[in-house]
Amino acid sequence: MPAVRAEKLYKVFGKRASRAVELLSDGRHRDEIRQLNVTAAVIDVSFEVRAGEIFVVMGLSGSGKSTLIRMLNGLLEPTSGTVEIDGTDITRLSGAALRQVRSRKISMVFQHFALFPHRSVLENAAYGLEVRGVPREERLEKARHSLGLVGLAGWEDRLPQQLSGGMQQRVGLARALAADTDIILMDEAFSALDPLIRRDMQTQLLELQASLGKTIVFITHDLNEAMRLGDRICVLRDGRVAQIGTAEEILNDPANDYVAQFVEDVDRTRVLTASSVMEPPIPVIDPGHGPRTALRTMRENQTVSAFVVRRNRQLVGAVREDAIGEAVRTGATDLAGLVDTAVERVHPDTAVADLFHQAAESPYPLAVVDDDGRLVGVIPRVTLLAALAPPSTESPEPAESPEAPESPEPAESPEDADQATSPPASGALAGSDEGSRQ
Amino acid sequence: MTAATMLAPLEITLPKAPVGAWFEAAITWVQLTFKPAFDAIGEVIGASVDTLAGLLTEPSAAQLTVLAAAIVAFGLVRRGRPRPAALAVAVWLVLAVAEGAAGVAALAIQNLPAPLFLWAMGLFGADYVDPQLVLALLLLAALVATSLAATRSAAQWRLAGGSSAALLALFVAQHILGVQPALLVMLLFTALALAVAGWRLAVFALLGFLLIISMDKWEAAMSSLALILVATAVAVVISVPIGILAAYNDRASRVVKPVLDFMQTLPAFVYLIPAISFFGVGQVPGIIATVIFAMPPGVRLTELGIRQVDKELIEAGEAFGAPDLQILRRIQLPLALATIMAGVNQVIMLSLSMVVIAGMVGAGGLGNDVYTGIARSDVALGFEGGIAVVVLAIFLDRLTGAVTRFSPAARAQRAAR
């Protein structure tokens, strides 16, 4: 069961909202129904958020993302459609029951922190529990704990205004964590912070998430932030879903021109990982084979080097064609002493940006090795370069990327890549081209 | 066509609207229908003013003791121990009412051994035991004991000890040394100013009230002060809920605004007339007229204060599942308090400006002096009354202004600097 499920959500502001929903569900653009004097903020949005994932909703201002997140905890009532939290349809709940869901299942972090200026940091952090009626000592203890988690131990007695912006948002985060809900909604939580502090906060959120495993719905307008944090990303455009998928899917396989344009400026090297750009390790040489076999294998594949891999795919090292050729001439019968074991190994989750240094130093392609020491792929230098070019969904202007036509396809095995980094994107309910109207 | 025909007066006769008569009829009807209610209201207000004026001019030992107990209880509430304080006060209230109604405490005292009280009677020169004083002393003792036992706060200990010591000093000064009550009350005002607003206002209070005593206007000033405080209390009790309602509901706000404008611009004398017909001549119609005249800023600033609270904070409350009433109590009211207090300050100032008009209907006090001064062309009398009003006004204004500094929002703002 998904932690959060949105099904055909519409939010239209204005008196003739239901008529507008009819027109919109026929596929009209929201600008076409302007004469109804309504504002369509969210149009036909469906998605599922799995327990324990960070689901990022990304869109520019006016794309309806803030409206969307407020429907997830019932602060706004959808015009039509349903929102399920742990299988409960909250759009049917009345005031008290809805408040119960909010205080026990969903907490929220706000763009401008929304800390209570008249309460101390500790009392702010304890607010969720206070609403729930937890006794004073117990809730303060839990609040102290969650303040410790976000690195604010020792600041409990200050007032929020005495803290810097980044620290204030940590208090906001601590307040959500102390409420001890499974789901946390984060509405542009880091957008009001300086870039450097924003990056710190993202790192801290990822670290916390690794140990706490909350279900997080994160709203942002910053694509780099979305790519960095999101297990999956939902791109909103004009109130509709443009695409839902992992960062790599959105980068490498944009559903339409809008998304493609959007991801153009992304620093691809920070989003793409070794596993998403690597190529199948061909050829490989078994350490039991002799130099002749090895030489033949390499010549057949027209390479000057090859990795030596055991039957169970454990990486031993690499060999070079010139050394093997010399060995064949001198009549050596096995590869012992010819295998260079000091090859550069990288983990599948390493960001491409972190590969360049190693790639420049190594005489071989980079070996992508998983946690068990098995060779799962290789990255030749040319592949690394090709990964920098955006995918050619529309005919690119030649001047922009002259290498693109000559280079091989950047990621030949996206399936493998996805399994290594994140769950497969079967939950992409939308992804049609509806949003691509230009 | 001649010029004469053109200039013939074209007079359109409009029907006469007997608005005044309608109003009078309505007033009479209301008066006849709700007479018991008005009588009760008048009774309560009159009693409150008399008690307060009595406290200010001739404070009884029991009243002073209750005052000291209230200070200690306030400290307990602020330091997170509201329950024992509320319990003690509730028990005292029940006993005090029972004593007032049936003389329960007096009966108990009569059955206790006399030597328990004789020494105190001898010390203070009292010729009987006031049961209310005994009850008040018990309340104070309970609260001081709670302060010592239930809090670890040295400030609370100082507060409890200081209040008790000050009370004892007052008793000694009044009953053993024989200092007149006016000077003692003046010292209390000075102490209040010192505690709330700092030494400047304390010096002003000392000099100002000494001037009032020297002008022989002390009783009149205290009578006016009692009237103002009761009028302010009534105005706040009515205006804050209306302000909250107006802040929550745009339609209520649209209805309330013109009514407030009407109340403020209608000459005060005009609603003094029906007030007299409802409550008779005296303090009560003066207070009612003052309440009507002084209430609008209380409503307006309450509404403004609550509407000014950041929407994201309300949303945060909602997002964590807080019910509306809790959001009002724990988020909106604390953050609006500074603005609401500015409204209370305005209410007090407007009440002061009504003192003279209230004097015209026999409310007594400084207004009476000024009015008599006008009637007899007695410049000296009128001026002295006026000066006393100014002293009261400055004292009250600075005092309420300083109280605003203690509001949660103001504390937060100071923290930001």
PDB file of N, CA, C and O in Angstrom, chain A residues 73-75 95-110 113-116 119 123-133 146 169 171-181 183-185, chain B residues 312-324 326-327 331:
ATOM      1  N   ASN A  73      -2.539  17.122   2.919  1.00  0.00           N
ATOM      2  CA  ASN A  73      -2.894  17.026   4.342  1.00  0.00           C
ATOM      3  C   ASN A  73      -4.214  17.726   4.641  1.00  0.00           C
ATOM      4  O   ASN A  73      -4.525  18.021   5.783  1.00  0.00           O
ATOM      5  N   GLY A  74      -4.964  17.993   3.603  1.00  0.00           N
ATOM      6  CA  GLY A  74      -6.326  18.485   3.811  1.00  0.00           C
ATOM      7  C   GLY A  74      -6.424  19.944   4.191  1.00  0.00           C
ATOM      8  O   GLY A  74      -7.490  20.399   4.593  1.00  0.00           O
ATOM      9  N   LEU A  75      -5.334  20.696   4.075  1.00  0.00           N
ATOM     10  CA  LEU A  75      -5.444  22.140   4.322  1.00  0.00           C
ATOM     11  C   LEU A  75      -6.308  22.765   3.235  1.00  0.00           C
ATOM     12  O   LEU A  75      -6.982  23.759   3.460  1.00  0.00           O
ATOM     13  N   GLY A  95     -13.836  17.507  10.099  1.00  0.00           N
ATOM     14  CA  GLY A  95     -12.842  18.309  10.820  1.00  0.00           C
ATOM     15  C   GLY A  95     -12.012  17.543  11.825  1.00  0.00           C
ATOM     16  O   GLY A  95     -10.787  17.484  11.703  1.00  0.00           O
ATOM     17  N   ALA A  96     -12.658  16.936  12.812  1.00  0.00           N
ATOM     18  CA  ALA A  96     -11.914  16.313  13.902  1.00  0.00           C
ATOM     19  C   ALA A  96     -11.075  15.141  13.398  1.00  0.00           C
ATOM     20  O   ALA A  96      -9.903  15.002  13.771  1.00  0.00           O
ATOM     21  N   ALA A  97     -11.660  14.317  12.531  1.00  0.00           N
ATOM     22  CA  ALA A  97     -10.939  13.151  12.034  1.00  0.00           C
ATOM     23  C   ALA A  97      -9.751  13.585  11.183  1.00  0.00           C
ATOM     24  O   ALA A  97      -8.674  12.982  11.229  1.00  0.00           O
ATOM     25  N   LEU A  98      -9.953  14.657  10.426  1.00  0.00           N
ATOM     26  CA  LEU A  98      -8.881  15.175   9.588  1.00  0.00           C
ATOM     27  C   LEU A  98      -7.728  15.702  10.457  1.00  0.00           C
ATOM     28  O   LEU A  98      -6.552  15.458  10.192  1.00  0.00           O
ATOM     29  N   ARG A  99      -8.097  16.409  11.543  1.00  0.00           N
ATOM     30  CA  ARG A  99      -7.066  16.919  12.447  1.00  0.00           C
ATOM     31  C   ARG A  99      -6.274  15.763  13.065  1.00  0.00           C
ATOM     32  O   ARG A  99      -5.079  15.848  13.262  1.00  0.00           O
ATOM     33  N   GLN A 100      -7.002  14.686  13.345  1.00  0.00           N
ATOM     34  CA  GLN A 100      -6.357  13.494  13.898  1.00  0.00           C
ATOM     35  C   GLN A 100      -5.301  12.959  12.929  1.00  0.00           C
ATOM     36  O   GLN A 100      -4.177  12.653  13.334  1.00  0.00           O
ATOM     37  N   VAL A 101      -5.676  12.869  11.640  1.00  0.00           N
ATOM     38  CA  VAL A 101      -4.724  12.396  10.632  1.00  0.00           C
ATOM     39  C   VAL A 101      -3.514  13.315  10.586  1.00  0.00           C
ATOM     40  O   VAL A 101      -2.372  12.866  10.560  1.00  0.00           O
ATOM     41  N   ARG A 102      -3.773  14.624  10.613  1.00  0.00           N
ATOM     42  CA  ARG A 102      -2.668  15.574  10.518  1.00  0.00           C
ATOM     43  C   ARG A 102      -1.720  15.434  11.692  1.00  0.00           C
ATOM     44  O   ARG A 102      -0.509  15.496  11.545  1.00  0.00           O
ATOM     45  N   SER A 103      -2.284  15.274  12.898  1.00  0.00           N
ATOM     46  CA  SER A 103      -1.386  15.281  14.045  1.00  0.00           C
ATOM     47  C   SER A 103      -0.681  13.947  14.214  1.00  0.00           C
ATOM     48  O   SER A 103       0.365  13.882  14.833  1.00  0.00           O
ATOM     49  N   ARG A 104      -1.234  12.865  13.657  1.00  0.00           N
ATOM     50  CA  ARG A 104      -0.596  11.561  13.877  1.00  0.00           C
ATOM     51  C   ARG A 104       0.143  11.031  12.667  1.00  0.00           C
ATOM     52  O   ARG A 104       1.042  10.211  12.797  1.00  0.00           O
ATOM     53  N   LYS A 105      -0.254  11.473  11.454  1.00  0.00           N
ATOM     54  CA  LYS A 105       0.341  10.836  10.272  1.00  0.00           C
ATOM     55  C   LYS A 105       1.174  11.756   9.408  1.00  0.00           C
ATOM     56  O   LYS A 105       2.109  11.324   8.759  1.00  0.00           O
ATOM     57  N   ILE A 106       0.801  13.038   9.339  1.00  0.00           N
ATOM     58  CA  ILE A 106       1.511  13.936   8.425  1.00  0.00           C
ATOM     59  C   ILE A 106       1.958  15.173   9.159  1.00  0.00           C
ATOM     60  O   ILE A 106       1.153  15.842   9.786  1.00  0.00           O
ATOM     61  N   SER A 107       3.224  15.475   9.090  1.00  0.00           N
ATOM     62  CA  SER A 107       3.633  16.785   9.585  1.00  0.00           C
ATOM     63  C   SER A 107       4.189  17.576   8.412  1.00  0.00           C
ATOM     64  O   SER A 107       4.311  17.057   7.308  1.00  0.00           O
ATOM     65  N   MET A 108       4.516  18.836   8.670  1.00  0.00           N
ATOM     66  CA  MET A 108       4.839  19.706   7.547  1.00  0.00           C
ATOM     67  C   MET A 108       5.971  20.662   7.907  1.00  0.00           C
ATOM     68  O   MET A 108       6.072  21.119   9.037  1.00  0.00           O
ATOM     69  N   VAL A 109       6.805  20.949   6.915  1.00  0.00           N
ATOM     70  CA  VAL A 109       7.870  21.941   7.067  1.00  0.00           C
ATOM     71  C   VAL A 109       7.583  23.042   6.055  1.00  0.00           C
ATOM     72  O   VAL A 109       7.260  22.758   4.910  1.00  0.00           O
ATOM     73  N   PHE A 110       7.699  24.295   6.501  1.00  0.00           N
ATOM     74  CA  PHE A 110       7.219  25.404   5.677  1.00  0.00           C
ATOM     75  C   PHE A 110       8.354  26.192   5.051  1.00  0.00           C
ATOM     76  O   PHE A 110       9.465  26.236   5.576  1.00  0.00           O
ATOM     77  N   PHE A 113       9.542  28.852   7.296  1.00  0.00           N
ATOM     78  CA  PHE A 113       9.776  28.225   8.600  1.00  0.00           C
ATOM     79  C   PHE A 113       8.521  28.154   9.461  1.00  0.00           C
ATOM     80  O   PHE A 113       8.263  27.142  10.078  1.00  0.00           O
ATOM     81  N   ALA A 114       7.735  29.257   9.506  1.00  0.00           N
ATOM     82  CA  ALA A 114       6.503  29.271  10.294  1.00  0.00           C
ATOM     83  C   ALA A 114       6.748  28.833  11.730  1.00  0.00           C
ATOM     84  O   ALA A 114       5.974  28.072  12.302  1.00  0.00           O
ATOM     85  N   LEU A 115       7.831  29.324  12.319  1.00  0.00           N
ATOM     86  CA  LEU A 115       8.063  29.046  13.735  1.00  0.00           C
ATOM     87  C   LEU A 115       7.297  30.067  14.554  1.00  0.00           C
ATOM     88  O   LEU A 115       7.106  31.197  14.119  1.00  0.00           O
ATOM     89  N   PHE A 116       6.867  29.651  15.744  1.00  0.00           N
ATOM     90  CA  PHE A 116       6.111  30.566  16.587  1.00  0.00           C
ATOM     91  C   PHE A 116       7.091  31.487  17.312  1.00  0.00           C
ATOM     92  O   PHE A 116       7.870  31.015  18.142  1.00  0.00           O
ATOM     93  N   ARG A 119       7.507  31.435  21.210  1.00  0.00           N
ATOM     94  CA  ARG A 119       7.860  30.222  21.937  1.00  0.00           C
ATOM     95  C   ARG A 119       9.334  29.931  21.746  1.00  0.00           C
ATOM     96  O   ARG A 119       9.897  30.227  20.697  1.00  0.00           O
ATOM     97  N   GLU A 123      10.053  24.641  22.738  1.00  0.00           N
ATOM     98  CA  GLU A 123       8.587  24.592  22.706  1.00  0.00           C
ATOM     99  C   GLU A 123       8.066  24.522  21.277  1.00  0.00           C
ATOM    100  O   GLU A 123       7.051  23.894  21.003  1.00  0.00           O
ATOM    101  N   ASN A 124       8.788  25.178  20.359  1.00  0.00           N
ATOM    102  CA  ASN A 124       8.422  25.065  18.955  1.00  0.00           C
ATOM    103  C   ASN A 124       8.531  23.623  18.488  1.00  0.00           C
ATOM    104  O   ASN A 124       7.632  23.102  17.833  1.00  0.00           O
ATOM    105  N   ALA A 125       9.670  23.011  18.829  1.00  0.00           N
ATOM    106  CA  ALA A 125       9.893  21.640  18.375  1.00  0.00           C
ATOM    107  C   ALA A 125       8.862  20.693  18.976  1.00  0.00           C
ATOM    108  O   ALA A 125       8.486  19.696  18.366  1.00  0.00           O
ATOM    109  N   ALA A 126       8.362  21.032  20.172  1.00  0.00           N
ATOM    110  CA  ALA A 126       7.420  20.141  20.852  1.00  0.00           C
ATOM    111  C   ALA A 126       5.981  20.387  20.415  1.00  0.00           C
ATOM    112  O   ALA A 126       5.069  19.713  20.888  1.00  0.00           O
ATOM    113  N   TYR A 127       5.787  21.337  19.495  1.00  0.00           N
ATOM    114  CA  TYR A 127       4.412  21.780  19.215  1.00  0.00           C
ATOM    115  C   TYR A 127       3.487  20.649  18.761  1.00  0.00           C
ATOM    116  O   TYR A 127       2.357  20.525  19.241  1.00  0.00           O
ATOM    117  N   GLY A 128       3.979  19.825  17.838  1.00  0.00           N
ATOM    118  CA  GLY A 128       3.132  18.750  17.319  1.00  0.00           C
ATOM    119  C   GLY A 128       2.631  17.837  18.423  1.00  0.00           C
ATOM    120  O   GLY A 128       1.463  17.445  18.452  1.00  0.00           O
ATOM    121  N   LEU A 129       3.528  17.527  19.359  1.00  0.00           N
ATOM    122  CA  LEU A 129       3.145  16.645  20.461  1.00  0.00           C
ATOM    123  C   LEU A 129       2.212  17.353  21.431  1.00  0.00           C
ATOM    124  O   LEU A 129       1.340  16.736  22.033  1.00  0.00           O
ATOM    125  N   GLU A 130       2.424  18.665  21.576  1.00  0.00           N
ATOM    126  CA  GLU A 130       1.559  19.449  22.454  1.00  0.00           C
ATOM    127  C   GLU A 130       0.123  19.415  21.937  1.00  0.00           C
ATOM    128  O   GLU A 130      -0.824  19.205  22.696  1.00  0.00           O
ATOM    129  N   VAL A 131      -0.021  19.567  20.626  1.00  0.00           N
ATOM    130  CA  VAL A 131      -1.350  19.518  20.021  1.00  0.00           C
ATOM    131  C   VAL A 131      -1.982  18.155  20.270  1.00  0.00           C
ATOM    132  O   VAL A 131      -3.171  18.036  20.527  1.00  0.00           O
ATOM    133  N   ARG A 132      -1.128  17.139  20.230  1.00  0.00           N
ATOM    134  CA  ARG A 132      -1.645  15.786  20.401  1.00  0.00           C
ATOM    135  C   ARG A 132      -1.971  15.475  21.856  1.00  0.00           C
ATOM    136  O   ARG A 132      -2.551  14.454  22.173  1.00  0.00           O
ATOM    137  N   GLY A 133      -1.533  16.358  22.775  1.00  0.00           N
ATOM    138  CA  GLY A 133      -1.869  16.167  24.186  1.00  0.00           C
ATOM    139  C   GLY A 133      -0.873  15.322  24.948  1.00  0.00           C
ATOM    140  O   GLY A 133      -1.199  14.768  25.995  1.00  0.00           O
ATOM    141  N   SER A 146      14.878  15.396  19.072  1.00  0.00           N
ATOM    142  CA  SER A 146      14.868  15.693  17.640  1.00  0.00           C
ATOM    143  C   SER A 146      15.679  16.950  17.336  1.00  0.00           C
ATOM    144  O   SER A 146      16.246  17.070  16.250  1.00  0.00           O
ATOM    145  N   GLN A 169      15.234  26.801  10.055  1.00  0.00           N
ATOM    146  CA  GLN A 169      14.590  25.724   9.315  1.00  0.00           C
ATOM    147  C   GLN A 169      14.921  24.378   9.931  1.00  0.00           C
ATOM    148  O   GLN A 169      14.129  23.439   9.845  1.00  0.00           O
ATOM    149  N   VAL A 171      14.960  23.958  13.088  1.00  0.00           N
ATOM    150  CA  VAL A 171      13.917  23.863  14.112  1.00  0.00           C
ATOM    151  C   VAL A 171      12.615  23.382  13.466  1.00  0.00           C
ATOM    152  O   VAL A 171      11.914  22.521  13.998  1.00  0.00           O
ATOM    153  N   GLY A 172      12.314  23.950  12.277  1.00  0.00           N
ATOM    154  CA  GLY A 172      11.112  23.518  11.556  1.00  0.00           C
ATOM    155  C   GLY A 172      11.156  22.023  11.280  1.00  0.00           C
ATOM    156  O   GLY A 172      10.157  21.311  11.431  1.00  0.00           O
ATOM    157  N   LEU A 173      12.336  21.557  10.890  1.00  0.00           N
ATOM    158  CA  LEU A 173      12.501  20.129  10.602  1.00  0.00           C
ATOM    159  C   LEU A 173      12.364  19.317  11.891  1.00  0.00           C
ATOM    160  O   LEU A 173      11.700  18.273  11.920  1.00  0.00           O
ATOM    161  N   ALA A 174      12.978  19.832  12.973  1.00  0.00           N
ATOM    162  CA  ALA A 174      12.893  19.129  14.257  1.00  0.00           C
ATOM    163  C   ALA A 174      11.443  19.048  14.726  1.00  0.00           C
ATOM    164  O   ALA A 174      11.018  18.041  15.289  1.00  0.00           O
ATOM    165  N   ARG A 175      10.682  20.117  14.484  1.00  0.00           N
ATOM    166  CA  ARG A 175       9.277  20.110  14.881  1.00  0.00           C
ATOM    167  C   ARG A 175       8.527  19.005  14.149  1.00  0.00           C
ATOM    168  O   ARG A 175       7.717  18.290  14.736  1.00  0.00           O
ATOM    169  N   ALA A 176       8.843  18.861  12.844  1.00  0.00           N
ATOM    170  CA  ALA A 176       8.181  17.806  12.076  1.00  0.00           C
ATOM    171  C   ALA A 176       8.637  16.424  12.537  1.00  0.00           C
ATOM    172  O   ALA A 176       7.837  15.496  12.645  1.00  0.00           O
ATOM    173  N   LEU A 177       9.938  16.296  12.847  1.00  0.00           N
ATOM    174  CA  LEU A 177      10.449  14.993  13.277  1.00  0.00           C
ATOM    175  C   LEU A 177       9.900  14.615  14.649  1.00  0.00           C
ATOM    176  O   LEU A 177       9.534  13.465  14.885  1.00  0.00           O
ATOM    177  N   ALA A 178       9.819  15.609  15.557  1.00  0.00           N
ATOM    178  CA  ALA A 178       9.342  15.316  16.907  1.00  0.00           C
ATOM    179  C   ALA A 178       7.893  14.876  16.891  1.00  0.00           C
ATOM    180  O   ALA A 178       7.459  14.106  17.746  1.00  0.00           O
ATOM    181  N   ALA A 179       7.133  15.370  15.919  1.00  0.00           N
ATOM    182  CA  ALA A 179       5.714  14.983  15.843  1.00  0.00           C
ATOM    183  C   ALA A 179       5.595  13.489  15.569  1.00  0.00           C
ATOM    184  O   ALA A 179       4.524  12.910  15.746  1.00  0.00           O
ATOM    185  N   ASP A 180       6.716  12.878  15.102  1.00  0.00           N
ATOM    186  CA  ASP A 180       6.775  11.440  14.970  1.00  0.00           C
ATOM    187  C   ASP A 180       5.717  10.896  14.023  1.00  0.00           C
ATOM    188  O   ASP A 180       5.044   9.908  14.311  1.00  0.00           O
ATOM    189  N   THR A 181       5.563  11.574  12.904  1.00  0.00           N
ATOM    190  CA  THR A 181       4.644  11.082  11.879  1.00  0.00           C
ATOM    191  C   THR A 181       5.452  10.330  10.837  1.00  0.00           C
ATOM    192  O   THR A 181       6.646  10.574  10.678  1.00  0.00           O
ATOM    193  N   ILE A 183       4.855  10.476   7.641  1.00  0.00           N
ATOM    194  CA  ILE A 183       4.939  11.272   6.419  1.00  0.00           C
ATOM    195  C   ILE A 183       5.297  12.708   6.778  1.00  0.00           C
ATOM    196  O   ILE A 183       4.759  13.268   7.720  1.00  0.00           O
ATOM    197  N   ILE A 184       6.229  13.287   6.028  1.00  0.00           N
ATOM    198  CA  ILE A 184       6.578  14.696   6.224  1.00  0.00           C
ATOM    199  C   ILE A 184       6.409  15.418   4.893  1.00  0.00           C
ATOM    200  O   ILE A 184       6.931  14.966   3.869  1.00  0.00           O
ATOM    201  N   LEU A 185       5.642  16.489   4.915  1.00  0.00           N
ATOM    202  CA  LEU A 185       5.509  17.317   3.721  1.00  0.00           C
ATOM    203  C   LEU A 185       6.476  18.482   3.861  1.00  0.00           C
ATOM    204  O   LEU A 185       6.526  19.134   4.896  1.00  0.00           O
TER     205      LEU A 185
ATOM    206  N   GLU B 312       1.055  31.982   7.663  1.00  0.00           N
ATOM    207  CA  GLU B 312       1.796  30.719   7.657  1.00  0.00           C
ATOM    208  C   GLU B 312       1.812  30.096   9.051  1.00  0.00           C
ATOM    209  O   GLU B 312       1.841  28.876   9.183  1.00  0.00           O
ATOM    210  N   LEU B 313       1.764  30.945  10.090  1.00  0.00           N
ATOM    211  CA  LEU B 313       1.746  30.413  11.462  1.00  0.00           C
ATOM    212  C   LEU B 313       0.414  29.716  11.738  1.00  0.00           C
ATOM    213  O   LEU B 313       0.372  28.657  12.368  1.00  0.00           O
ATOM    214  N   ILE B 314      -0.671  30.317  11.249  1.00  0.00           N
ATOM    215  CA  ILE B 314      -1.976  29.682  11.410  1.00  0.00           C
ATOM    216  C   ILE B 314      -1.970  28.348  10.669  1.00  0.00           C
ATOM    217  O   ILE B 314      -2.427  27.323  11.184  1.00  0.00           O
ATOM    218  N   GLU B 315      -1.389  28.389   9.474  1.00  0.00           N
ATOM    219  CA  GLU B 315      -1.339  27.170   8.673  1.00  0.00           C
ATOM    220  C   GLU B 315      -0.506  26.108   9.380  1.00  0.00           C
ATOM    221  O   GLU B 315      -0.844  24.929   9.344  1.00  0.00           O
ATOM    222  N   ALA B 316       0.580  26.541  10.029  1.00  0.00           N
ATOM    223  CA  ALA B 316       1.404  25.583  10.765  1.00  0.00           C
ATOM    224  C   ALA B 316       0.570  24.930  11.863  1.00  0.00           C
ATOM    225  O   ALA B 316       0.625  23.713  12.054  1.00  0.00           O
ATOM    226  N   GLY B 317      -0.208  25.746  12.578  1.00  0.00           N
ATOM    227  CA  GLY B 317      -1.075  25.188  13.601  1.00  0.00           C
ATOM    228  C   GLY B 317      -2.037  24.167  13.013  1.00  0.00           C
ATOM    229  O   GLY B 317      -2.193  23.058  13.530  1.00  0.00           O
ATOM    230  N   GLU B 318      -2.646  24.535  11.892  1.00  0.00           N
ATOM    231  CA  GLU B 318      -3.600  23.615  11.257  1.00  0.00           C
ATOM    232  C   GLU B 318      -2.905  22.352  10.776  1.00  0.00           C
ATOM    233  O   GLU B 318      -3.429  21.246  10.903  1.00  0.00           O
ATOM    234  N   ALA B 319      -1.704  22.534  10.202  1.00  0.00           N
ATOM    235  CA  ALA B 319      -1.002  21.388   9.639  1.00  0.00           C
ATOM    236  C   ALA B 319      -0.637  20.368  10.712  1.00  0.00           C
ATOM    237  O   ALA B 319      -0.513  19.184  10.429  1.00  0.00           O
ATOM    238  N   PHE B 320      -0.463  20.831  11.953  1.00  0.00           N
ATOM    239  CA  PHE B 320      -0.165  19.886  13.028  1.00  0.00           C
ATOM    240  C   PHE B 320      -1.438  19.420  13.724  1.00  0.00           C
ATOM    241  O   PHE B 320      -1.380  18.742  14.742  1.00  0.00           O
ATOM    242  N   GLY B 321      -2.589  19.814  13.171  1.00  0.00           N
ATOM    243  CA  GLY B 321      -3.850  19.275  13.662  1.00  0.00           C
ATOM    244  C   GLY B 321      -4.439  20.004  14.847  1.00  0.00           C
ATOM    245  O   GLY B 321      -5.255  19.441  15.569  1.00  0.00           O
ATOM    246  N   ALA B 322      -4.044  21.264  15.078  1.00  0.00           N
ATOM    247  CA  ALA B 322      -4.599  21.994  16.217  1.00  0.00           C
ATOM    248  C   ALA B 322      -6.009  22.473  15.887  1.00  0.00           C
ATOM    249  O   ALA B 322      -6.255  22.956  14.793  1.00  0.00           O
ATOM    250  N   PRO B 323      -6.958  22.334  16.838  1.00  0.00           N
ATOM    251  CA  PRO B 323      -8.303  22.866  16.618  1.00  0.00           C
ATOM    252  C   PRO B 323      -8.287  24.399  16.619  1.00  0.00           C
ATOM    253  O   PRO B 323      -7.364  25.004  17.159  1.00  0.00           O
ATOM    254  N   ASP B 324      -9.329  24.989  16.024  1.00  0.00           N
ATOM    255  CA  ASP B 324      -9.372  26.445  15.850  1.00  0.00           C
ATOM    256  C   ASP B 324      -9.195  27.189  17.169  1.00  0.00           C
ATOM    257  O   ASP B 324      -8.471  28.177  17.249  1.00  0.00           O
ATOM    258  N   GLN B 326      -7.724  26.304  19.849  1.00  0.00           N
ATOM    259  CA  GLN B 326      -6.356  26.222  20.351  1.00  0.00           C
ATOM    260  C   GLN B 326      -5.434  27.144  19.565  1.00  0.00           C
ATOM    261  O   GLN B 326      -4.532  27.769  20.132  1.00  0.00           O
ATOM    262  N   ILE B 327      -5.677  27.241  18.259  1.00  0.00           N
ATOM    263  CA  ILE B 327      -4.884  28.162  17.441  1.00  0.00           C
ATOM    264  C   ILE B 327      -5.118  29.583  17.919  1.00  0.00           C
ATOM    265  O   ILE B 327      -4.183  30.370  18.058  1.00  0.00           O
ATOM    266  N   ILE B 331      -1.744  30.719  19.614  1.00  0.00           N
ATOM    267  CA  ILE B 331      -0.957  31.367  18.565  1.00  0.00           C
ATOM    268  C   ILE B 331      -1.445  32.791  18.318  1.00  0.00           C
ATOM    269  O   ILE B 331      -0.696  33.749  18.432  1.00  0.00           O
TER     270      ILE B 331
END
